XYZ file of C-alpha atoms in Angstrom:
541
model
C 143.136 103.410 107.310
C 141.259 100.402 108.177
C 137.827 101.746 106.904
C 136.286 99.913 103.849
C 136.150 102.493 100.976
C 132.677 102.231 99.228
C 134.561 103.421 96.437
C 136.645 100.754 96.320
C 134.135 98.067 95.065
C 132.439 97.920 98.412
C 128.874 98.628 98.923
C 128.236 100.831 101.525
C 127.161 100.663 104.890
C 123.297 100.763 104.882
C 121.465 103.421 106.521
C 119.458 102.644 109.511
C 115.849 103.796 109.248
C 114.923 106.868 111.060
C 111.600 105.303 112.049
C 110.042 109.335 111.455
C 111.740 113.120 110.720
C 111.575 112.904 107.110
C 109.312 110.000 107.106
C 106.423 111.062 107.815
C 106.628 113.439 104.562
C 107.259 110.134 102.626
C 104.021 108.353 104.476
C 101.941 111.288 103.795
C 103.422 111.102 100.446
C 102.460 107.226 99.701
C 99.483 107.824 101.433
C 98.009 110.013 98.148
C 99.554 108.192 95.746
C 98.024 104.469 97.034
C 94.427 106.521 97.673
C 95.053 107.436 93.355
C 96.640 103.804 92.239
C 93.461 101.888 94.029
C 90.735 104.653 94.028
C 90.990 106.188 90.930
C 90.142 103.381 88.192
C 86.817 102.342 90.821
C 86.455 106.215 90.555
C 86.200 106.759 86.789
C 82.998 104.752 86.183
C 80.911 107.352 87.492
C 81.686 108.962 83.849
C 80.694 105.272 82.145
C 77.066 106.041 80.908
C 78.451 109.098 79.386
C 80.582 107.562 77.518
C 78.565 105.137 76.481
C 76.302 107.712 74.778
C 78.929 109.578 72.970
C 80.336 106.450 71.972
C 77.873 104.302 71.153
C 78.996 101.588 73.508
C 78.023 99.451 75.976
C 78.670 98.766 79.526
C 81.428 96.124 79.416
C 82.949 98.384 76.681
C 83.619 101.326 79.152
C 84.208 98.892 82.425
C 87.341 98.137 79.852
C 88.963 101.242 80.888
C 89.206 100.620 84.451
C 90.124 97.012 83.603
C 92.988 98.057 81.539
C 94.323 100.752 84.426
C 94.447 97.346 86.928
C 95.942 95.429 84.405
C 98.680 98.250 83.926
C 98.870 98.620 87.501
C 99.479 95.092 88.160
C 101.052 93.569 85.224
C 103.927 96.676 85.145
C 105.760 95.431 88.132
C 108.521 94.129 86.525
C 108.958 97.493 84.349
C 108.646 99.197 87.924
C 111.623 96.926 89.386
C 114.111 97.428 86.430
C 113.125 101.219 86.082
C 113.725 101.426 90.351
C 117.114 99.060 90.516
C 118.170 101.343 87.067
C 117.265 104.753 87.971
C 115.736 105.458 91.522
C 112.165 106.068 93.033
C 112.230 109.502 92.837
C 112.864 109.721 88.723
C 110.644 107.017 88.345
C 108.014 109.046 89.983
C 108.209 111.971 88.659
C 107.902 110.412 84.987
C 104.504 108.384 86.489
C 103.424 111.353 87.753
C 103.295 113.301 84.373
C 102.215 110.038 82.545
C 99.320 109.765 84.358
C 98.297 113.458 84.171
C 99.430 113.203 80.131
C 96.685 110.133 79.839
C 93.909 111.848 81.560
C 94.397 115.194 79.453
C 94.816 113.276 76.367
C 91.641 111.174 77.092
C 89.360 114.331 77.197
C 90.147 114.838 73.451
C 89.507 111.145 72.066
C 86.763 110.852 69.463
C 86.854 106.937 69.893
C 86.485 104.540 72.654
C 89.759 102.545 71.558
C 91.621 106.286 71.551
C 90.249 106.266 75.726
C 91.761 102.400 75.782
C 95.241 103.926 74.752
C 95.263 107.199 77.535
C 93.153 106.632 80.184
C 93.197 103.042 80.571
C 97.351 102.521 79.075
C 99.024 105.636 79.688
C 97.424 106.604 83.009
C 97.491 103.101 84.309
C 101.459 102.819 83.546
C 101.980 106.401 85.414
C 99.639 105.258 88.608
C 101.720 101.787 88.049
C 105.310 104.550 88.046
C 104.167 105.782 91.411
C 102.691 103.229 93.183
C 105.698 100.840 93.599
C 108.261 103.036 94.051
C 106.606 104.760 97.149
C 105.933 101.469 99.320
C 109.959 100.936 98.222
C 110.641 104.424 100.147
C 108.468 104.158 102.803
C 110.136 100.692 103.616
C 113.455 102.623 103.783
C 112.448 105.140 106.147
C 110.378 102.455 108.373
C 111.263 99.906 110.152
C 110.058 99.747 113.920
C 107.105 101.430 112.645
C 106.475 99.821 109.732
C 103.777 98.068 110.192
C 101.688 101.136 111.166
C 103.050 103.674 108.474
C 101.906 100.769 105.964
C 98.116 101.042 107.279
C 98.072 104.518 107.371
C 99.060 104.646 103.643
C 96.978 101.874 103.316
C 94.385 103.757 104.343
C 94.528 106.273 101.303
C 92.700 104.026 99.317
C 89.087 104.274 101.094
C 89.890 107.694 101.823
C 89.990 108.633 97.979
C 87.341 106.270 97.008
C 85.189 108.054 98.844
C 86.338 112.017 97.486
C 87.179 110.945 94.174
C 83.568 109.367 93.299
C 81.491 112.313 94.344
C 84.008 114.520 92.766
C 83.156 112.813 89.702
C 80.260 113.324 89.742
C 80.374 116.983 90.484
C 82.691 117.638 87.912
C 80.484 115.795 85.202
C 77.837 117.682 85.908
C 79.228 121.120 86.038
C 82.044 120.717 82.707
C 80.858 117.213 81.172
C 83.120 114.157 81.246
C 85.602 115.858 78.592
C 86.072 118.682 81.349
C 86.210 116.039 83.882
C 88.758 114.122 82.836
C 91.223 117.381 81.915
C 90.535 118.160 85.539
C 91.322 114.881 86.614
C 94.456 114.975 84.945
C 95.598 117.914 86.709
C 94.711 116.557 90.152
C 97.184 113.530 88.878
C 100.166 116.155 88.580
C 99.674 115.826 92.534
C 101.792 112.553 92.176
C 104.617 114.628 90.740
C 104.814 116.554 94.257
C 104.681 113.104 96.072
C 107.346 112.073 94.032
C 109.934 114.911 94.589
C 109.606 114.639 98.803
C 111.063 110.900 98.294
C 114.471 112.120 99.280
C 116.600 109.329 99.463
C 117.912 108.675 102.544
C 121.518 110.292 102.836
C 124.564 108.398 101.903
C 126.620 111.586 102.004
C 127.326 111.964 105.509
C 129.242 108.668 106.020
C 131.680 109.623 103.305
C 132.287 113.074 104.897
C 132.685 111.714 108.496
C 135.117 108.901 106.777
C 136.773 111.876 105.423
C 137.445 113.639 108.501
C 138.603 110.599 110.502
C 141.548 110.037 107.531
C 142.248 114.062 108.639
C 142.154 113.377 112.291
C 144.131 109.880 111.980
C 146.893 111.779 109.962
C 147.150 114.682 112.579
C 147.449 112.366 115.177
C 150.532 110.750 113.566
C 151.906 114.104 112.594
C 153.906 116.162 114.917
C 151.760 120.168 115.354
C 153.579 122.241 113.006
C 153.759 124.216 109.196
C 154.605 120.878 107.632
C 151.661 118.785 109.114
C 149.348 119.870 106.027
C 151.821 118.432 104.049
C 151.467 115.053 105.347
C 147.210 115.903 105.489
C 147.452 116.160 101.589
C 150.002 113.349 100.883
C 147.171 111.505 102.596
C 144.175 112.518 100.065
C 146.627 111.611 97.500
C 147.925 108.524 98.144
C 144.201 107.821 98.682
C 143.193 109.312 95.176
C 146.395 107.120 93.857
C 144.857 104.297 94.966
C 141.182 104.758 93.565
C 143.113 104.597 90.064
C 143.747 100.953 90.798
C 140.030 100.230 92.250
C 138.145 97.428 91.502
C 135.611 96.882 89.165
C 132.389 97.751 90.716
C 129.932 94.829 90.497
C 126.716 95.908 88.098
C 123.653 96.024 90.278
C 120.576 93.088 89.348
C 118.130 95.424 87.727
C 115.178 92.639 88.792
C 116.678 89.453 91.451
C 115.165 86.569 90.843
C 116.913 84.819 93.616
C 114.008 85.917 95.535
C 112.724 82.894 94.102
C 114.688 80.590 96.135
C 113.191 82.572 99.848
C 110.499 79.495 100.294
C 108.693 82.119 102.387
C 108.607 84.030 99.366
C 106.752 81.314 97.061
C 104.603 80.595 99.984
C 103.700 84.046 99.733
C 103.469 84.303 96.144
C 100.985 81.140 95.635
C 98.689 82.224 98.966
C 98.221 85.772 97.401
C 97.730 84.401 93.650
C 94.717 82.379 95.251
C 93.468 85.411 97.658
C 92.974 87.444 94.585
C 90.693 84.926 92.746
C 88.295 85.699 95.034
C 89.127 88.620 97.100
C 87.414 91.612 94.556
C 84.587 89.705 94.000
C 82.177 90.326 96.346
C 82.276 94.199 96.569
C 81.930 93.907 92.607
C 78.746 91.913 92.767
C 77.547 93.336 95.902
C 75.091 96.007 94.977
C 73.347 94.089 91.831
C 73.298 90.987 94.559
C 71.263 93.921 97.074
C 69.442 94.614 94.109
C 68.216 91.425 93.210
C 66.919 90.507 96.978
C 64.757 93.600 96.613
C 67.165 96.421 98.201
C 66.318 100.098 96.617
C 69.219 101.712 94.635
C 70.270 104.085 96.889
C 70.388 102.063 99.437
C 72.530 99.510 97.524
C 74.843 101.880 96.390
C 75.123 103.117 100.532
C 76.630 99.530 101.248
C 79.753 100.579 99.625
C 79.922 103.505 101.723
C 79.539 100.976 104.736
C 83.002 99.207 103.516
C 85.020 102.384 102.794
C 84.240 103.617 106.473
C 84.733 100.749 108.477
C 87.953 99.835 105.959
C 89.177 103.810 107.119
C 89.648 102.874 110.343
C 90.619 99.326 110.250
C 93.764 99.929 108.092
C 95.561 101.981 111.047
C 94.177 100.234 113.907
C 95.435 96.474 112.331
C 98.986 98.114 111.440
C 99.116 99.255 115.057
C 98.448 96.340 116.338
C 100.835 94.400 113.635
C 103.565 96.797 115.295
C 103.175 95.260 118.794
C 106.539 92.981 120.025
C 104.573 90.204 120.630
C 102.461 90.414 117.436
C 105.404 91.595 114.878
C 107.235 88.243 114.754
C 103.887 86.381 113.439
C 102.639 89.137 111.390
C 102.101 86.303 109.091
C 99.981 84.562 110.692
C 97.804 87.598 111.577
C 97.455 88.292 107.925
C 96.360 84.448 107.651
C 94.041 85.119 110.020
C 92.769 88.110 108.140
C 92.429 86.172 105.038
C 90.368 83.263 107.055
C 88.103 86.260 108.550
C 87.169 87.541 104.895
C 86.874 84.196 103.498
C 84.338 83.359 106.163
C 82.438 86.745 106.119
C 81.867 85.904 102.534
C 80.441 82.414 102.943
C 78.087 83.356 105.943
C 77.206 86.276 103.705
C 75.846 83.975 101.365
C 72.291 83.353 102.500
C 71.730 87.434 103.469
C 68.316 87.894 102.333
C 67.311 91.025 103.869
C 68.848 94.919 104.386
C 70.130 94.082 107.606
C 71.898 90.708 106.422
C 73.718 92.927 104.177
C 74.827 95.972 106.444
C 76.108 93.410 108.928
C 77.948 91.889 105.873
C 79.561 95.191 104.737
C 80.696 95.794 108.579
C 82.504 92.600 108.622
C 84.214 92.368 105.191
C 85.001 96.355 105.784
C 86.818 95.175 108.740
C 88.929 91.913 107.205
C 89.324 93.403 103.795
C 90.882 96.357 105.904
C 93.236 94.125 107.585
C 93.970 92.524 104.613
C 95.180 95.260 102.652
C 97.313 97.105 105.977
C 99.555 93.504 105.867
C 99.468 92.623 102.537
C 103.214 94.417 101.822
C 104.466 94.517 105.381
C 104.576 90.870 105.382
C 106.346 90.659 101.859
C 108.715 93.070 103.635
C 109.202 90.956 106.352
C 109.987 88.029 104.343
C 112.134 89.370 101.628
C 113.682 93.042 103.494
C 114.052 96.130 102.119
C 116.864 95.433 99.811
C 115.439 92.696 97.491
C 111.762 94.754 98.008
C 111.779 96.520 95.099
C 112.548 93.301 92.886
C 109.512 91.110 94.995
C 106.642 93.549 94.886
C 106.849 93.888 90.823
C 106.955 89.924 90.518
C 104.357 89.681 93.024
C 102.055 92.463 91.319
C 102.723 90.921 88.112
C 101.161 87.028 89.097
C 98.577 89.090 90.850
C 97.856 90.500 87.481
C 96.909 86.864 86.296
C 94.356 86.688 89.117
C 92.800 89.579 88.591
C 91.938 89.009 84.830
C 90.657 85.302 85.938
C 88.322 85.949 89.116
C 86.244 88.614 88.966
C 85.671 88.243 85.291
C 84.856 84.069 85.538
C 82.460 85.459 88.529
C 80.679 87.728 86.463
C 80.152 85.047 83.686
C 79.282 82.333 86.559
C 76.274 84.694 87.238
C 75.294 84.943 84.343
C 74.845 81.531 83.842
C 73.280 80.471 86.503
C 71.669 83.414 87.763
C 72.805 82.578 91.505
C 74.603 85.147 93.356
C 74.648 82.179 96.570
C 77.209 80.156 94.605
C 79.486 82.676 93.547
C 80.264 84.311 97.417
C 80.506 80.384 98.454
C 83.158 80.209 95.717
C 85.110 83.533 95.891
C 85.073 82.923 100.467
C 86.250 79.443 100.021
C 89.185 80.477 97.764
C 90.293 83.591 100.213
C 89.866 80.566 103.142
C 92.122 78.591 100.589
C 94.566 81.064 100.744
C 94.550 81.517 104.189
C 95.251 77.894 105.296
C 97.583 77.430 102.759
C 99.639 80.448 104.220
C 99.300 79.277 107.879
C 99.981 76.291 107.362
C 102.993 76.069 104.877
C 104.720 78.858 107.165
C 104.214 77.019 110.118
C 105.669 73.984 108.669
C 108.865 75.829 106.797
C 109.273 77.504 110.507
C 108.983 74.212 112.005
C 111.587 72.569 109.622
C 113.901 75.891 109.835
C 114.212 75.759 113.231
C 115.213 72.053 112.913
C 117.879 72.563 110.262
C 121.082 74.229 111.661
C 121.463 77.846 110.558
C 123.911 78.095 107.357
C 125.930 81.392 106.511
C 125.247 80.867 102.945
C 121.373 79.830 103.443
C 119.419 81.806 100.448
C 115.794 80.696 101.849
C 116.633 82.590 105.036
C 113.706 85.817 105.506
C 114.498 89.190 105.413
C 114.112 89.853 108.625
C 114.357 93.417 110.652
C 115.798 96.322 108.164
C 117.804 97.578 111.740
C 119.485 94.478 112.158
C 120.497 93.709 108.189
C 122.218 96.754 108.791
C 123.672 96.205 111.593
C 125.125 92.953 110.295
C 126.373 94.843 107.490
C 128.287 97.335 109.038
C 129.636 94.638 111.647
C 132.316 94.017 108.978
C 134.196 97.056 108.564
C 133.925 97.682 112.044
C 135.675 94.652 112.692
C 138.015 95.374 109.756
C 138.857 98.759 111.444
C 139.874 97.444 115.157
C 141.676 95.119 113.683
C 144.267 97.987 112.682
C 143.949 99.724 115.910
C 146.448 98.232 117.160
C 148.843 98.667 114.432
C 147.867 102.631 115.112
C 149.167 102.470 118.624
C 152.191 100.640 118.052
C 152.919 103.012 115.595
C 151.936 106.733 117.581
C 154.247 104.790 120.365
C 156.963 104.683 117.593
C 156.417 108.166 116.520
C 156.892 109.155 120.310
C 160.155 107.650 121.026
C 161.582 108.680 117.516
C 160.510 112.410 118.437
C 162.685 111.985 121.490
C 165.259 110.664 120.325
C 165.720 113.451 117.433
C 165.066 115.941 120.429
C 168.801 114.255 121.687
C 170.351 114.492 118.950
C 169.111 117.809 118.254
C 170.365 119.002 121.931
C 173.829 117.401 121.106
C 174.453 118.409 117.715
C 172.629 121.791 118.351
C 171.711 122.317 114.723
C 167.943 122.799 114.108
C 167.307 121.601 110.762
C 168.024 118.585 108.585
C 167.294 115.173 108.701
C 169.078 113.283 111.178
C 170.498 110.119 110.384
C 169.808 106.236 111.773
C 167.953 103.157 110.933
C 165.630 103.916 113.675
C 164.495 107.164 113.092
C 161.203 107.336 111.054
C 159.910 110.802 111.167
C 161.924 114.167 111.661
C 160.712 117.354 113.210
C 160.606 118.758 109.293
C 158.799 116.107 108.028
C 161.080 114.549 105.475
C 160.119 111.231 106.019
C 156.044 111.984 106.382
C 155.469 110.255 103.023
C 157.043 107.600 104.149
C 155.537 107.181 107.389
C 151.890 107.930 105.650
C 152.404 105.334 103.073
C 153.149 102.778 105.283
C 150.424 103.413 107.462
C 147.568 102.967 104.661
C 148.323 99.605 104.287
């Protein structure tokens, strides 16, 4: 009836984001299940010394654990894509969910350290990995004008539980011991389950149903009001249910796109975050031995975490409000340049901080860029790739992210050890994030520069992704121009159906017989319908 059938090979019509309702359910959802993915391997370690005498271990045995959840976190995003393209967020996080509780239940019961390698650090880390994609995919299918601030208020779940979780910990380890901490641990991990079941996906349903009832309305409009109209209402739903038999093959869906690869904004992206992550973890790792070593107290060292949690609280929201602006929104990406240039330079002024005070002013600062860092982080890879190729980016991205993470804050560590110089290693780990930050600025700038140049193609793969709102508006431009096209087919034929009704009114007047069919070349459809199949048929094509 001039409406694509999604059935019929199609793909349907997007959904435009409802930009709240249900949304906010989903943000409050992501929002605990990013606070667990980033908080809760930082927040294990409070259990390390522990461990290390029931074990026999040492320290770099146990920081293994939380070294293996990243790495699991990280290096899954492939696994995530394929398991999201295959089977849906909301089955893939309801298995992470129970994964992760299974790993920290399991883990209270080890007898060995490379038992704890295999639960808590494998099987946890692949559930938190199971949840943690899928719910930035859902929140950027429910966001789209406000994006950019429900991504720093979920950001914002990770200081939130860094700084529950740890004292939690401790709590726990020193009411039930580490084995009863980590069994309740595992059942605060079943919370993920919950986040998983409110990502409804966004409802396809009602198109088909209002497609549906404009076939019924379309068909009484062409029928004349009367007993045999319902015939011609059904002949429609068959000949439609006819026609799905000879449908086309539907086209298998990529379970990971790697044309992705050929966005240039994409690999720009890619190479400026593999080099931000060399050096972006660093400091906050070495932080309180560097306080430490300049004479700080412990509990005062340990406070300047605290400082960055805080400050990163509120700087989350506040940048993703500001990322939402109109005038800010189209250059988000060069406010999350800027971002990276502010924590890059925080770190090498840092440098020389001999004294308390040095150091607070320090933690202020990189609380406030590392904040902004991580509230743009995914809304620019949104930007640049949209919502449908999301799920595909974020697991490549998290998986050469993986690489960096095994190869900078380790090689720090190391560096200090050899040469007993905590100076050197913030001028290395800021220049890297100021690396990064150039490199973004000024390789977008120049691909902007040299798109705007080129004339637009229609088959142009580099091209970003762009507002979700207008990719589907673009895709439902199609079917709406499909559809007028046959409206005027529809009038010429209701105008047909109108003068053939009049005309077997005459003849019904002259002959005076009620029934039949009465004969003619001209007369398409009779009072008692014997020609509706007729008439129907040739009006779905």
């Amino acid at each position: 009836m001039g409406r694509p059938d999604p059935e019929e090979g199609q793909l349907p019509a997007p959904v435009k984001p409802p930009d709240g309702g249900w949304g906010w359910i989903v943000l409050l959802g992501c929002f605990v299940i990013t606070g667990f993915s980033y908080a809760f391997p930082k927040a294990v370690s409070v259990y390390f010394k522990e461990l290390m005498k029931d074990f026999h271990v040492g320290y770099s045995d146990t920081a293994w654990i939380s070294s293996i959840m990243l790495a699991m976190l990280y290096g899954t995003g492939p696994v995530c894509s394929i398991m999201v393209n295959q089977f849906g967020c909301r089955p893939v996080m309801l298995i992470g969910g129970l994964l992760a509780s299974a790993g920290m239940i399991l883990a209270s019961f080890t007898t060995n350290i490379i038992e704890l390698y295999l639960t808590a650090g494998v099987l946890t880390g692949l559930g938190m990995a199971l949840n943690f994609q899928p719910s930035l995919i859902m929140l950027g299918t429910y966001f789209d004008k406000r994006r950019p601030l429900a991504n720093g208020l979920a950001a914002a779940g990770s200081p939130v539980f860094l700084s529950s979780l740890s004292p939690l910990g401790q709590v726990l380890l020193e009411k039930f011991g580490w084995r009863g901490g980590f069994l309740i641990m595992g059942g605060l991990l079943l919370n993920c389950c919950t986040c998983g079941a409110v990502m409804r996906p966004l409802d396809m349903g009602m198109k088909r149903k209002m497609g549906k009832a404009q076939d019924k309305y379309e068909a009484k409009e062409m029928l004349p009001i009367g007993g045999k109209s319902e015939e011609g209402i059904s002949t429609t739903d068959g000949t439609k249910k006819g026609k799905k038999t000879q449908k086309k093959p539907k086209k298998g869906k990529k379970l990971l796109d790697f044309s992705i690869f050929s966005n240039r904004g994409f690999i720009i992206y890619t190479i400026s975050k593999f080099i931000l992550v060399l050096g972006l973890f660093v400091p906050p790792i070495l932080l309180v031995n560097y306080a430490k070593d300049t004479g700080v107290p412990d509990t005062e060292a340990a406070f300047l975490l605290s400082i960055i949690g805080f400050i990163d609280i509120f700087a989350r929201p506040a940048c993703g409000m500001v990322a939402g602006l109109k005038w800010v929104r189209p250059h988000v990406a060069y406010l999350f340049s800027f971002s990276m240039l502010f924590n890059g330079l925080t770190d090498i002024c840092s440098a020389r901080a001999s004294n308390y005070t040095g150091l607070v002013i320090f933690c202020v600062f990189f609380g406030i860029s590392y904040g902004m860092v991580g509230a743009l982080q995914f809304e620019v890879l949104m930007a640049i790739v949209g919502s449908q190729k999301f799920s595909s980016a974020i697991g490549l991205v998290l998986l050469i992210e993986a690489f960096a993470v095994l190869i900078g804050p380790p090689s720090a560590g190391r560096l200090v050890d050899a040469l007993k110089n905590y100076e050197v290693i913030f001028y290395l780990a800021g220049s890297e994030v100021v690396l990064s930050a150039l490199f973004l600025g000024v390789a977008s700038y120049c691909c902007l520069n040299r798109g705007k140049k080129e004339p637009p193609s229609e088959n142009n793969p580099s091209a970003g992704g762009g507002s979700d709102t207008e990719e589907a508006e673009s895709d439902v431009q199609e079917p709406e121009e499909h559809s007028s096209n046959h409206q005027p087919a529809h009038s010429t034929d209701n105008t047909m159906v109108a003068a053939n009704e009049e005309a077997n009114h005459v003849a019904e007047e002259q002959s005076g017989e009620g029934g039949g069919c009465p004969a003619g070349d001209g007369e398409v459809l009779a009072r008692d319908g014997c020609n509706a199949d007729q008439m129907v048929e040739r009006d779905s094509f």
